[in-house]
Structures are given as C-alpha cells and as structure tokens.
Short mmCIF file of C-alpha atoms and ligand atoms in Angstrom, two decimals:
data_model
loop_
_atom_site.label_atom_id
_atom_site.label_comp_id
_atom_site.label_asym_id
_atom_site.label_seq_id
_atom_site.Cartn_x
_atom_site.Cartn_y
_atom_site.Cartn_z
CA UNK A 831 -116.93 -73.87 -104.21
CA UNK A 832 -115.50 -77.33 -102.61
CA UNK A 833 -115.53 -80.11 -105.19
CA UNK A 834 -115.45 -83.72 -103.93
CA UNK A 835 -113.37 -84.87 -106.58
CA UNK A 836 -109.55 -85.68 -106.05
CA UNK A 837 -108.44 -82.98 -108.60
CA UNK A 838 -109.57 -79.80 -106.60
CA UNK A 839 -108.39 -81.72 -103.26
CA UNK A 840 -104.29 -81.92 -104.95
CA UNK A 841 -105.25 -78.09 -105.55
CA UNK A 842 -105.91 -77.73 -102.11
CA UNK A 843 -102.30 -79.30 -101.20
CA UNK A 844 -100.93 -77.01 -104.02
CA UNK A 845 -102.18 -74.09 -102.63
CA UNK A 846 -101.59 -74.71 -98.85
CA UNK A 847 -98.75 -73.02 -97.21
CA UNK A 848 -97.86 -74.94 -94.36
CA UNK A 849 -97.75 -78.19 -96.82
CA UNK A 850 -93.73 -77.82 -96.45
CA UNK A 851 -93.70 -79.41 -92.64
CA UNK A 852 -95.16 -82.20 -93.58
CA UNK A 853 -92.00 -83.48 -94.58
CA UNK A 854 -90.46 -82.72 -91.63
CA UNK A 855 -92.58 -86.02 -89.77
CA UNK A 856 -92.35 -89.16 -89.41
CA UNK A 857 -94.90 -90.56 -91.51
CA UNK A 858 -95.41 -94.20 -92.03
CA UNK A 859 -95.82 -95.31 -95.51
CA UNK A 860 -98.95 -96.70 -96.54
CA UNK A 861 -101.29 -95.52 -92.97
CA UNK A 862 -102.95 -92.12 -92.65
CA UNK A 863 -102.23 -90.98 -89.00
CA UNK A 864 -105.66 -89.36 -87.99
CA UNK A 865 -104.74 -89.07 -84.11
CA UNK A 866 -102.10 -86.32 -83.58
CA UNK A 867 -104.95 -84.85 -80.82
CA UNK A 868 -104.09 -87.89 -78.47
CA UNK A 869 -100.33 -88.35 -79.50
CA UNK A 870 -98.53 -85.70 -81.80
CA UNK A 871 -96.28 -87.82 -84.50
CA UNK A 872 -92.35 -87.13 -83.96
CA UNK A 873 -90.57 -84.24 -86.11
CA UNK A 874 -86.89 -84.68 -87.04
CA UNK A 875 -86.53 -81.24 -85.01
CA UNK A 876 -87.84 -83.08 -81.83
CA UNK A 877 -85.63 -86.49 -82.38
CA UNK A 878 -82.74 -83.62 -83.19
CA UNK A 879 -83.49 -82.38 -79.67
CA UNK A 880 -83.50 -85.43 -77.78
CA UNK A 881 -80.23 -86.84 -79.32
CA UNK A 882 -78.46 -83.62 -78.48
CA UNK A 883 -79.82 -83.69 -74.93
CA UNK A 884 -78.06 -87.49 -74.52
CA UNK A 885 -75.39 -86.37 -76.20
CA UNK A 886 -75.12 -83.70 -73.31
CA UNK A 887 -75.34 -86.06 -70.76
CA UNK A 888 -72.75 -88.02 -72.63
CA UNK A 889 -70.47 -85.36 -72.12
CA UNK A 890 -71.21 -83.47 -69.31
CA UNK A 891 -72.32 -85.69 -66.71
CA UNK A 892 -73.73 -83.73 -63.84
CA UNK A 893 -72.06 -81.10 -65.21
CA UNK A 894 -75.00 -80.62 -68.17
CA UNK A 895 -77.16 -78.62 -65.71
CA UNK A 896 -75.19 -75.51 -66.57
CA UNK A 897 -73.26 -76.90 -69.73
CA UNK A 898 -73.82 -78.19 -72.94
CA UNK A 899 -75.91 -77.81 -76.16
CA UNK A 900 -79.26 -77.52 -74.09
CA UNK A 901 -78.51 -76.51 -70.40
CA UNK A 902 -80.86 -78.53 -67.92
CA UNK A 903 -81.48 -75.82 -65.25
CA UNK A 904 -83.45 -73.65 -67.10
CA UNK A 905 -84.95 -76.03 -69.48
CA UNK A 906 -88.23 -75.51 -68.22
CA UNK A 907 -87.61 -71.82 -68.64
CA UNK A 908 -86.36 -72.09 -72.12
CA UNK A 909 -89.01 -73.98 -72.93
CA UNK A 910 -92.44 -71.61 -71.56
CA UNK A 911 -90.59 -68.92 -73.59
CA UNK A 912 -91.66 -70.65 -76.85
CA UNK A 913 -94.67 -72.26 -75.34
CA UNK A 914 -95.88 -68.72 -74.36
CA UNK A 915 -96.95 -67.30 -77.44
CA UNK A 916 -99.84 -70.11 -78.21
CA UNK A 917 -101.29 -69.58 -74.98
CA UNK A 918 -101.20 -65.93 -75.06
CA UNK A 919 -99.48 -65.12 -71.93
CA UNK A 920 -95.98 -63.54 -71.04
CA UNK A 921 -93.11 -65.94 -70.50
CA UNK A 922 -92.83 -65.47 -66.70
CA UNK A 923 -96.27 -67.12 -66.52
CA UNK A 924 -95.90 -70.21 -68.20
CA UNK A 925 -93.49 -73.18 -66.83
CA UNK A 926 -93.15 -76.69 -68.66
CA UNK A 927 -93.42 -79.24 -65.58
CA UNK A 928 -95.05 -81.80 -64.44
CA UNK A 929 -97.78 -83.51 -66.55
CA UNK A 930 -101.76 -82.39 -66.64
CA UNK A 931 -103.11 -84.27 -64.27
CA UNK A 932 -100.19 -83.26 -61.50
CA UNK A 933 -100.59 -79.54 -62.51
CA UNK A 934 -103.95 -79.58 -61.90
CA UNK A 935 -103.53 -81.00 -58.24
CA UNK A 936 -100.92 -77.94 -57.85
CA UNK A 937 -103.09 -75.60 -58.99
CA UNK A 938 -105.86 -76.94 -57.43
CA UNK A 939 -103.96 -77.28 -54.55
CA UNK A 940 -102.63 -73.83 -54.30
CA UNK A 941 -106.14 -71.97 -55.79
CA UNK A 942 -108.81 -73.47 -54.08
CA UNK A 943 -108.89 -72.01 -50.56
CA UNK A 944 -112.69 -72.43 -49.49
CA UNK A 945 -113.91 -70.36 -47.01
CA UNK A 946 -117.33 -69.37 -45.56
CA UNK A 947 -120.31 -70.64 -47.96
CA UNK A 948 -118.18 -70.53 -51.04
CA UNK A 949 -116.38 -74.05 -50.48
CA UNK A 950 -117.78 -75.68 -54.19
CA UNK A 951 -115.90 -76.59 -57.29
CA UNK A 952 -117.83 -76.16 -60.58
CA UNK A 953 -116.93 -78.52 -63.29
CA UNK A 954 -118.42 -80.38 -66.32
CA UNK A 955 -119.97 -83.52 -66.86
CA UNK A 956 -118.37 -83.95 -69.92
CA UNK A 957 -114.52 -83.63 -68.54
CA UNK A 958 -111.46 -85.56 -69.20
CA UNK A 959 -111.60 -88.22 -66.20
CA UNK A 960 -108.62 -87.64 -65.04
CA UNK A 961 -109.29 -84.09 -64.20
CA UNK A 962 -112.58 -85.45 -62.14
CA UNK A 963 -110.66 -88.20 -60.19
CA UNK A 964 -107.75 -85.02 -59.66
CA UNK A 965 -111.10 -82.66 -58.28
CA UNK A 966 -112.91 -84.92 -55.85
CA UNK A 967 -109.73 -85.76 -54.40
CA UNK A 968 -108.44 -82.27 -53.39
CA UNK A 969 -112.03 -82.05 -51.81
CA UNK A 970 -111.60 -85.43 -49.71
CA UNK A 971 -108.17 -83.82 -48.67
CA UNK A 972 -110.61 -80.95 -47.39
CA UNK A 973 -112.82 -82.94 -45.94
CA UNK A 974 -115.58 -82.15 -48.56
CA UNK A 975 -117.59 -85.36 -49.72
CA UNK A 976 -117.16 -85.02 -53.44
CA UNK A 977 -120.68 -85.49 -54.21
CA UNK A 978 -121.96 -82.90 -52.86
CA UNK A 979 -119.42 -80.74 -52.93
CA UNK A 980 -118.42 -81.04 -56.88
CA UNK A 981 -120.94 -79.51 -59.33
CA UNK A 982 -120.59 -81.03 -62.75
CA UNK A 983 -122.86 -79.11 -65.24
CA UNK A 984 -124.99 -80.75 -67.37
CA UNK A 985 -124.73 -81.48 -70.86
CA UNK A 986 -128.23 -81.02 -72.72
CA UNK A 987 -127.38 -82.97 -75.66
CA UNK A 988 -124.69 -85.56 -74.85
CA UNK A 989 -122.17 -83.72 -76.70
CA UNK A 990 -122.07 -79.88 -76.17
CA UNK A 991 -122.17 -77.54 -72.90
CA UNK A 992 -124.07 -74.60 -73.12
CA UNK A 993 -122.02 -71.82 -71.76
CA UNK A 994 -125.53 -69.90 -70.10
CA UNK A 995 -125.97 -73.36 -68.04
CA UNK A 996 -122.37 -73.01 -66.52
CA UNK A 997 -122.84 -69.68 -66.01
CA UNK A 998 -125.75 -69.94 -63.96
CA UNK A 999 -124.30 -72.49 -61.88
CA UNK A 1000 -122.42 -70.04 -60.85
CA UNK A 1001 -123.42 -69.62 -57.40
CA UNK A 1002 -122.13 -67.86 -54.35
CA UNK A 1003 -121.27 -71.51 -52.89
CA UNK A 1004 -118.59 -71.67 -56.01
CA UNK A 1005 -114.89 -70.87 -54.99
CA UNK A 1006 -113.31 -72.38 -58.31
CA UNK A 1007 -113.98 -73.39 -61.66
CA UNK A 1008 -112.41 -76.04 -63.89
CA UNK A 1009 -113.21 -76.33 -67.65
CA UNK A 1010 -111.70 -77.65 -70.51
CA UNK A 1011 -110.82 -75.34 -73.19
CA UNK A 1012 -112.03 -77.48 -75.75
CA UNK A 1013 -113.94 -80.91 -74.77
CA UNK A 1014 -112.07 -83.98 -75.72
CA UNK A 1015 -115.06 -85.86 -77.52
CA UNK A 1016 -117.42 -83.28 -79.26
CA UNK A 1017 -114.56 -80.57 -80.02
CA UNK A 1018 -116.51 -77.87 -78.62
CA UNK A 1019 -114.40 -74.80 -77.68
CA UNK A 1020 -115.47 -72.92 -74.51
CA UNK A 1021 -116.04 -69.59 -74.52
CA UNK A 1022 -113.11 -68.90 -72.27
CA UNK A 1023 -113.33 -65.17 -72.43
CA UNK A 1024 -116.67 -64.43 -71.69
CA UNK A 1025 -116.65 -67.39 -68.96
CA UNK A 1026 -113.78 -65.81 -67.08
CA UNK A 1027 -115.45 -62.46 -66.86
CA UNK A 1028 -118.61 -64.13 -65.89
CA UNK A 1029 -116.29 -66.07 -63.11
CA UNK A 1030 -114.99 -63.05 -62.28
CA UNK A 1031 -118.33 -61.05 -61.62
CA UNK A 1032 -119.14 -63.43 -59.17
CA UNK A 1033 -115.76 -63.39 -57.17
CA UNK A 1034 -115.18 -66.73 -58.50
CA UNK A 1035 -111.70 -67.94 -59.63
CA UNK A 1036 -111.52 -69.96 -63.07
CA UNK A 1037 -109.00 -72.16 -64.62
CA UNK A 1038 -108.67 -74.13 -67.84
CA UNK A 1039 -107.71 -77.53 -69.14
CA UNK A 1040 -105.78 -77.05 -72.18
CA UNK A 1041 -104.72 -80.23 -73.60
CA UNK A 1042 -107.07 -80.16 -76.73
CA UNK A 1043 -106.38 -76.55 -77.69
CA UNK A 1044 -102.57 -75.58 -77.08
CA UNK A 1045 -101.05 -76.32 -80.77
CA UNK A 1046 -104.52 -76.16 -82.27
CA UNK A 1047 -105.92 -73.00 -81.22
CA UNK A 1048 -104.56 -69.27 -80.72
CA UNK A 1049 -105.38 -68.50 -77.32
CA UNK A 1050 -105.47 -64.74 -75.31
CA UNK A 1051 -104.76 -66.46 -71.52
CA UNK A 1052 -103.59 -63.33 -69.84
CA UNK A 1053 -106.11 -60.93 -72.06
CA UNK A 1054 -109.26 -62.68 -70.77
CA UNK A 1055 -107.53 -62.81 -67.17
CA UNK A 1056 -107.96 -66.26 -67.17
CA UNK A 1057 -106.66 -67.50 -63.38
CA UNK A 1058 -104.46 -70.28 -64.02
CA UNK A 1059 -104.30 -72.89 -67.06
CA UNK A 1060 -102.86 -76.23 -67.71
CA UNK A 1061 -102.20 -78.82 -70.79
CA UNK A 1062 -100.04 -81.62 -71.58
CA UNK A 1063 -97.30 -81.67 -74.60
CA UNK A 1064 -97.58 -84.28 -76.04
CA UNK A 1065 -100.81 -83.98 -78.48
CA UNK A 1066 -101.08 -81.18 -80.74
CA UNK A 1067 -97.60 -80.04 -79.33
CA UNK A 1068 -95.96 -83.47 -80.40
CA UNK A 1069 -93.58 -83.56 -77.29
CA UNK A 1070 -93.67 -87.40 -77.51
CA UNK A 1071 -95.37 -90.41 -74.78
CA UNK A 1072 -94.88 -88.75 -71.90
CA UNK A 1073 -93.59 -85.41 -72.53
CA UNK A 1074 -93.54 -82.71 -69.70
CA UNK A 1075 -96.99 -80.38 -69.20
CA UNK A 1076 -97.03 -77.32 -69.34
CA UNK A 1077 -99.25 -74.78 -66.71
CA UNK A 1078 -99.87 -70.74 -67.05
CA UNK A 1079 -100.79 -68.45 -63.16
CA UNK A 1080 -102.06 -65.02 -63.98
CA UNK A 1081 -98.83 -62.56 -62.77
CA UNK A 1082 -102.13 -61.29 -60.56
CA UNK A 1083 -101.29 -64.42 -58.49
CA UNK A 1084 -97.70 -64.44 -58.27
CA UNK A 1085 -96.60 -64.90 -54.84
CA UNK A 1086 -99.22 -67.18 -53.75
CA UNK A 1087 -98.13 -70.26 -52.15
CA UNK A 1088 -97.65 -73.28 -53.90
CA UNK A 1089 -99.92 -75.79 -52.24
CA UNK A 1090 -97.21 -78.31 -52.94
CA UNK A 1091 -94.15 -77.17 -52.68
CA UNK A 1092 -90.74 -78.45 -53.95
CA UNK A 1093 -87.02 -77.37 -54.67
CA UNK A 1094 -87.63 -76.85 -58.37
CA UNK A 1095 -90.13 -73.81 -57.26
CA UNK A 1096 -87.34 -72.11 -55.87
CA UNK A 1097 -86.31 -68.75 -56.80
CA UNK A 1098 -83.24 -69.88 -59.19
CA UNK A 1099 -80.72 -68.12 -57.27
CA UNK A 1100 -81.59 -69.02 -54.18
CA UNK A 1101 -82.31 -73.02 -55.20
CA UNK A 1102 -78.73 -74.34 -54.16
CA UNK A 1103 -78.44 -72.16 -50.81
CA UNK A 1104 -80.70 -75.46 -49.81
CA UNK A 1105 -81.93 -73.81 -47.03
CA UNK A 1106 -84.98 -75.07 -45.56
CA UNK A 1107 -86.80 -71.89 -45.81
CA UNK A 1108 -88.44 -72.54 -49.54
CA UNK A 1109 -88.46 -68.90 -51.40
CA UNK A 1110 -90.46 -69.52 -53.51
CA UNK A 1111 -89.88 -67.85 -57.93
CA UNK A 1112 -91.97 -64.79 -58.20
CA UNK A 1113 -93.21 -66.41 -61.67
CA UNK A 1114 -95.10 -69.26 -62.57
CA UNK A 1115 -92.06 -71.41 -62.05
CA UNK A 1116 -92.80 -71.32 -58.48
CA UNK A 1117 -94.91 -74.20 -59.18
CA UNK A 1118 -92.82 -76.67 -59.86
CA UNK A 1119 -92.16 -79.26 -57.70
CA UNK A 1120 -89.29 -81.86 -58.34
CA UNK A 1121 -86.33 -81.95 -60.43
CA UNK A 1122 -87.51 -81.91 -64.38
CA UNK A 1123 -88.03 -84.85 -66.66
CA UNK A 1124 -85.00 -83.35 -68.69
CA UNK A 1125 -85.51 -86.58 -71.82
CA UNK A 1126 -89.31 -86.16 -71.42
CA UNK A 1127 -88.92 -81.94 -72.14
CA UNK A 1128 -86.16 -81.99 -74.90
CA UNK A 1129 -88.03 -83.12 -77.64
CA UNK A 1130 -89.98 -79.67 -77.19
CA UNK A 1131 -87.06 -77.81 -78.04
CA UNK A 1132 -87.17 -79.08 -81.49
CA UNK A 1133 -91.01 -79.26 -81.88
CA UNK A 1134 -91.96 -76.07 -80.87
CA UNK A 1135 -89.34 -74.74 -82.81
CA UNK A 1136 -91.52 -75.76 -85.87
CA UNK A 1137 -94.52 -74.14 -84.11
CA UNK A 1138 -93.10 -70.52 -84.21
CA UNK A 1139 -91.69 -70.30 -87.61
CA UNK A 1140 -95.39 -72.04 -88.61
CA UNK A 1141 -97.41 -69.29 -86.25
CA UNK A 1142 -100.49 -70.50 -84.53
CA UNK A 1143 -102.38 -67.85 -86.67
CA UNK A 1144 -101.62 -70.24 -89.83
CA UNK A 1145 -101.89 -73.57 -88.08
CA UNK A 1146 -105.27 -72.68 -86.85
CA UNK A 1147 -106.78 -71.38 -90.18
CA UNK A 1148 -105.64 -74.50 -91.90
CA UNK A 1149 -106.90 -76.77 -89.04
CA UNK A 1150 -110.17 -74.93 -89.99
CA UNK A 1151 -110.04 -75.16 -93.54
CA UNK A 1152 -108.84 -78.90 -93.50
CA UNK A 1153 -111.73 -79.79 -90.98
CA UNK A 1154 -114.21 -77.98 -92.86
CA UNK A 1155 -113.31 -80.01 -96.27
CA UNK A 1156 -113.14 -83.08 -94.63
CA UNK A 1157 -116.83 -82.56 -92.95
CA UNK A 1158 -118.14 -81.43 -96.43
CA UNK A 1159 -116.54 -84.87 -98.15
CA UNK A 1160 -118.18 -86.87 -94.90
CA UNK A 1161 -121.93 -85.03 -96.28
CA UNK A 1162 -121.61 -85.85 -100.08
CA UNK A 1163 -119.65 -89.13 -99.58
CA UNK A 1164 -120.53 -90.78 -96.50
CA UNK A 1165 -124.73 -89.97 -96.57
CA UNK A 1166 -126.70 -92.80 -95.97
CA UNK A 1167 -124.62 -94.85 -94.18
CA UNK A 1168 -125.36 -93.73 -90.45
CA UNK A 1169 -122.82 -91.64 -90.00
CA UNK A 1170 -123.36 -87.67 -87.92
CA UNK A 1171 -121.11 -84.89 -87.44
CA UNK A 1172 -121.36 -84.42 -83.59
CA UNK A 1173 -118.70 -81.25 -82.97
CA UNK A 1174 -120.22 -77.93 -83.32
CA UNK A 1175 -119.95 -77.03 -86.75
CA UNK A 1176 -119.16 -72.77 -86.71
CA UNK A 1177 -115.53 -72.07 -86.86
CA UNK A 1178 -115.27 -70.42 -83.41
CA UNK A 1179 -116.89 -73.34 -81.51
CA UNK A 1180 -114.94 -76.19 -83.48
CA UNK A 1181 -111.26 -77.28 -82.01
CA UNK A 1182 -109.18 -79.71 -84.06
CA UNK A 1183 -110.77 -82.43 -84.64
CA UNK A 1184 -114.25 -84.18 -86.05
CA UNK A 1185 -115.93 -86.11 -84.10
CA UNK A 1186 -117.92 -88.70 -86.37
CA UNK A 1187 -120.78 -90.66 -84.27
CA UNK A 1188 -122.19 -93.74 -85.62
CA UNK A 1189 -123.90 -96.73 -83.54
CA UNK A 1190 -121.02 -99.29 -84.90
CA UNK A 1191 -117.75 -96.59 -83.69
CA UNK A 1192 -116.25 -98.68 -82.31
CA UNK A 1193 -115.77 -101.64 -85.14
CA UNK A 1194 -115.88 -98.88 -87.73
CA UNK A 1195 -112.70 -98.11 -85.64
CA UNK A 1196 -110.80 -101.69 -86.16
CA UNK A 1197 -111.98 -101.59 -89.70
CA UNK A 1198 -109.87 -98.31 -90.32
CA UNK A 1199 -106.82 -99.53 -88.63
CA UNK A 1200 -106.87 -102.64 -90.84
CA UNK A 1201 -106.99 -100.20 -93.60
CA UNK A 1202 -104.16 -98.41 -92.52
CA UNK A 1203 -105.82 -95.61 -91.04
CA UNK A 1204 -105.17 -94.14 -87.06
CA UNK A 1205 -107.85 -92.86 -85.46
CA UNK A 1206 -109.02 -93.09 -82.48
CA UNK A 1207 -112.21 -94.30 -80.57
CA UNK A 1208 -114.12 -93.16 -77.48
CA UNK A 1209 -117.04 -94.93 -76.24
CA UNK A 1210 -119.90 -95.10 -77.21
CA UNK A 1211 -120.28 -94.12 -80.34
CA UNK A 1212 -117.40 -91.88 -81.14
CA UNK A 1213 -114.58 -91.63 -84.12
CA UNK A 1214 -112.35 -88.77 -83.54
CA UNK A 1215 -110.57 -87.50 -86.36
CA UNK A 1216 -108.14 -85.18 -86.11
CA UNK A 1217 -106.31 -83.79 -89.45
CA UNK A 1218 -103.30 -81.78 -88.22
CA UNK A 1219 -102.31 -78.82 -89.66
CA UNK A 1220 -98.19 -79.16 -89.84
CA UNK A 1221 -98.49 -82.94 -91.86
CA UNK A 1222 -102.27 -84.10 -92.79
CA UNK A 1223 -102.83 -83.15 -96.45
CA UNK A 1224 -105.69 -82.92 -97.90
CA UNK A 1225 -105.30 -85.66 -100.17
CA UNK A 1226 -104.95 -87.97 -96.69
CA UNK A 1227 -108.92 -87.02 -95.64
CA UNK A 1228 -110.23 -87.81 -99.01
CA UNK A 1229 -108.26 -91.32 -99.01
CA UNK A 1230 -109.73 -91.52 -95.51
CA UNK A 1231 -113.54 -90.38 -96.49
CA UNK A 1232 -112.65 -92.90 -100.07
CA UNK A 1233 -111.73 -95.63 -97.79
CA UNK A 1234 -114.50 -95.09 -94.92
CA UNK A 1235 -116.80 -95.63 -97.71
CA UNK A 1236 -115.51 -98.63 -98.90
CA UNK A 1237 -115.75 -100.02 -95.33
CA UNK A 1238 -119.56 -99.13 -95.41
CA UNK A 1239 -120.57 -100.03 -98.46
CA UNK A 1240 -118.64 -103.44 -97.97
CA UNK A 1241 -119.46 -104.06 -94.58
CA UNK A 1242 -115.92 -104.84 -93.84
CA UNK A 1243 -116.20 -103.52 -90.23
CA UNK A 1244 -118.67 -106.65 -89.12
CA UNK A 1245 -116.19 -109.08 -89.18
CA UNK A 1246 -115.11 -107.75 -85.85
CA UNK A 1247 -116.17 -107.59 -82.55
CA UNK A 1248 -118.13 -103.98 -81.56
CA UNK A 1249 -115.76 -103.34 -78.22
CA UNK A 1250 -112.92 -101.32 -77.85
CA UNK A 1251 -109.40 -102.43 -77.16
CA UNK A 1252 -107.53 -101.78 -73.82
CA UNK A 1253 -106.06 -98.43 -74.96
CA UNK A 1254 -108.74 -97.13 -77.59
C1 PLP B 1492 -105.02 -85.98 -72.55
C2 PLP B 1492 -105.76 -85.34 -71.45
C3 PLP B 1492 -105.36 -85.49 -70.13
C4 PLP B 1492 -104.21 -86.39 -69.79
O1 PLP B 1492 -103.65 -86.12 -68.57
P1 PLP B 1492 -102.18 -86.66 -68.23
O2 PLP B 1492 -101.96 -86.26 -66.86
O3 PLP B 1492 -101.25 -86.05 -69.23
O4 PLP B 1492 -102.22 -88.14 -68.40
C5 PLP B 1492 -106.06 -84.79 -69.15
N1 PLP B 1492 -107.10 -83.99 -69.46
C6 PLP B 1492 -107.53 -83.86 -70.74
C7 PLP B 1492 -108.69 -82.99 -71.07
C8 PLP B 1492 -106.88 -84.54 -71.77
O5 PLP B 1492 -107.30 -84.42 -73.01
#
C-alpha cells in the first residue's frame, strides 16, 4: 500500500532501477525540474556528443561528412536506427530531420492527395497549434477554405477526446487524419491502434503527432499500420532547444513522392551525381529536404544512447509508477485546496505527465518557480507536471506535493499577478 510519508517514498528510490541515470543529468542544485515533457534536461552522454561533433569539424573541415568520430552524411541514418525501437518501426522507416512542425507540412504535403468527395482533413480541437496553423495551410495551398474544409472533433469535457466521436467523424469526405498520440494538456493517450484500423476501414489515411509520447511511451507504429508519424527530440528525448525531429512512412508508402522535395531525399548514392532528375531513397529518408542540422542532431547520439541500455519497457513502467504516486500524494496532501487531477487516470490512457487544474494555475505556477520548482503552465487553468523516468526521484514529487502545500496553505502564490509570462 502507498504511504504518504517520506520514509516509504526513499524506499521507493531504493528500490527503483533506473535511479542510476539520474546521475547522469544535469541537475541544478536546490530546483526540482518538473518539465522534461517541453524541454528534456541535458545528459553528459548528449554534451559528450556535441563536443565530439565540434571537435570533428575542428578537424575535418568539409571533410567530416565522411570522416571523423561521428560522420555527418549518414547522421540522420545513424540516428533513426536508435530512434526506431521506441516508435516501433524498422530503421528504414524512420529519418531524424527537420523539426515537427516542417515534417508535418512534408507529410502532409506528400499524403494528402484529395480527390473526388474525399478532399477533408480530420483533426482535433484539442491539438498542438502549431499542427493546426501547419493543416489549414496545406488546404489554402489547395485551394480549400480551412473552415470548412478542416474538421476538428470535439472535446466533450474540455480535456479528453472520446475516440467513438473521432471515429464517427469519419466520413467518406475524409482523405487524412491527424492526431496527437498523446494530447499535450490532459495527457490522454489515443488509441492509435484501434483508430488506424478504424481509418483504415474507411479508406482513410491516418498519421500521428508524436511529440508527447516518443521517450515516454512504447509504441507498435508499423504493427498498427499506422500511415506516417512525426515528433520532435527535444522533450522526452532530451535532444536539446532545437534538436532535429524525427518522422516514421509506413514501407507500404515507400516510393511516393515527396511533396517537397530536396537533395537530402536523395537516394545516398546517387545524391552527389547532382543531377537534376531527384531519385528519390526508397526509405523514409526520402523525405528529407535540406542539408541536416548536424549540431542540432548530435546531442542524440549520446541521449538516445541512454534510452536503449534504459529500454522503453522500463522507462514507461516507472513513468507509470512515479505518476501514479505522485497523483496519490496530490489526493491525501493537496485535498481541499482546489486542486483536480484532469489526465485520465487508467494506466493505458495516461502519457507522462499530470496535469493539475486549479482556477489560480497560472500564479500557482510563479509561486513554484520561486520555490525552486520547473513546471510549466498552459492556459487556463493548467499545471503540467511531468516526473521523468531517467532523473525525477521520488523523493523530488513529495518535496514538490510538500512544497505545493506550503504555497496553499500560505497563500504565497497571491502576491503575484494571475497571467502567464511570454514563454509559459
Ligand atoms: C512541442 C510540440 C510541437 C512543437 O513543434 P516544433 O515544430 O518542434 O516547434 C508540435 N506539436 C506538438 C503536439 C507538440 O507538443
């Protein structure tokens, strides 16, 4: 049985296997970093990395595209070869380019071919924003007025979409689908399996915005024939500000055109004949465009380094076990004071963080900070949370539950103003 004392919660460190990486972080003395879902904390594997990749430069000059400690032209290779295994797919079709909201024009670009009635694109109105400005303008390129021409299903309760209510918007007007894997505020986890045969019943194509699962979640990409997927790096994956996406096409699609084409999509071997015929890779690296963001990648040769000798099996049943704690600490500690648990709360419908609502978020927010606490606020109402399974212990969430009550019971958090800051 969980005890919310601070005994059982140094057992809990005692007894947790992964507790080892934590050391491997940089972790700032005196704050609790709560926010590795919007920016992953640096490893000394990832800063390794990047030194090594100046150093090549150093050295090498233009001559580090085929020499050195990490190679540059098939960086992006290297790299979907670790990435593949925590999005369940085979090497050849994942490629680490481009960033999430550029892979999503590409592979919105190349997927969405409307034709006849079936010219709509089904989304959510609880998406990323990004990946809603990225959708309604692929249909102005078409000609399509956004409005009418992007379905965004309805959330019932503010915080949750109920998988039957995409499903029946699922209409012969739909040629593609775009859902997040797991929704940025609430946490929920779609249920990409049974979505994509659902898509897929209907003649409907479906792909998935990954930036709140890969790193957190095991995922089964090419087992639930999921179309095409894309994520960023630089969250759960810890690739750093910036860091290089990362995108997954079925090997059902290989061969289809990029719809934006570039050198870097090249079959390798044919690349430098710099003809102006593009042959396109018969894998996934087809869609790249440009030349890689070799400084913005090389911290991912160190990072996910950490992620296979961890395996996402073990990453993900901490993330659950640490969650779960810290939710039961927030009902015996924190009742009373406002607060509600607004992520779903069974295991295969939670992603990697809590998301804490209470009417005063956003000050709640500035009072942690002054604490020494990172997390991270989205409007209205919203605290995300997010312990992370290589270097939150569990003695970190009850300091943070400890010190959220503190804040409450004191009323620190009125002193400031209930807005958010520029970058929340
Ligand atoms: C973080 C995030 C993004 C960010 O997109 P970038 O192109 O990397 O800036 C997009 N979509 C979702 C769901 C995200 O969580």
């Amino acid at each position: 049985m969980m005890q919310p004392t601070l005994e059982y919660t140094k057992r809990l460190d005692k007894e947790d296997s992964l507790s080892k990486f934590r050391e491997e972080f940089y972790l700032r003395q005196g704050t609790i970093y709560m926010d590795g879902n919007s920016l992953g904390l640096l490893s000394k594997r990832a800063e390794r990395a990047l030194l090594e990749s100046v150093e090549d430069w150093k050295e090498h000059g233009i001559d580090g595209w085929t020499k050195g400690k990490h190679p540059w032209f098939d960086l992006s290779e290297r790299l979907a070869d670790l990435l593949a295994p925590l999005v369940g797919a085979a090497t050849e079709e994942v490629i680490v380019t481009g960033s999430t909201t550029v892979n999503l024009h590409q592979l919105v670009a190349t997927f969405y071919q409307p034709q006849g009635k079936r010219t709509k694109i089904l989304a959510d109105e609880l998406t990323f924003p990004s990946d809603i400005y990225a959708l309604q303008s692929q249909l102005r390129i078409h000609e399509y007025d956004p409005d009418q021409y992007l379905i965004r299903v309805k959330s019932r309760d503010g915080r949750i979409i109920e998988e039957e209510d995409i499903i029946e918007a699922m209409t012969d007007e739909v040629a593609l689908i775009i859902l997040p894997t797991v929704q940025y505020r609430s946490g929920q986890i779609l249920d990409m399996k049974r979505l994509t045969a659902e898509a897929h019943k209907r003649g409907i194509l479906i792909g998935f915005d990954g930036c709140h699962s890969v790193g957190a979640i095991p995922h089964s990409f090419s087992e639930w024939d999921v179309d095409f997927a894309y994520w960023c790096n630089y969250k759960y994956l810890n690739g750093g500000p910036g860091s290089v996406g990362g995108l997954y096409v079925n090997r059902k699609h290989f061969g289809t055109n990029p719809g934006l084409a570039g050198w870097f999509g090249s079959r390798k071997d044919k690349q430098f004949d710099l003809e102006h015929t593009f042959t396109p890779a018969e894998t996934a690296g087809a869609y790249q465009i440009g030349t890689p963001h070799v400084l913005s990648m090389a911290p991912l040769l160190g990072s996910l380094e950490i992620f296979v000798e961890a395996g996402i099996e073990n990453i993900r049943k901490k993330s659950l076990e640490i969650n779960q704690y810290f939710m039961d600490l927030i009902e015996v500690e924190l009742t009373g004071l406002g607060f509600e648990i607004g992520n779903p709360r069974t295991d295969a419908r939670r992603g990697g963080h809590v998301c804490l609502e209470h009417p005063e978020a956003a000050r709640i927010c500035k009072s942690l900070k002054e604490n020494g606490i990172i997390p991270d606020f989205r409007a209205p109402n919203v605290i995300r949370l997010a312990p992370i399974a290589l270097y939150t212990s569990y003695e970190d969430v009850w300091n943070v539950v400890q010190i959220l009550k503190k804040i409450m019971l004191e009323k620190q958090y009125e002193k400031f103003a209930n807005g958010r800051e520029i970058v929340a």
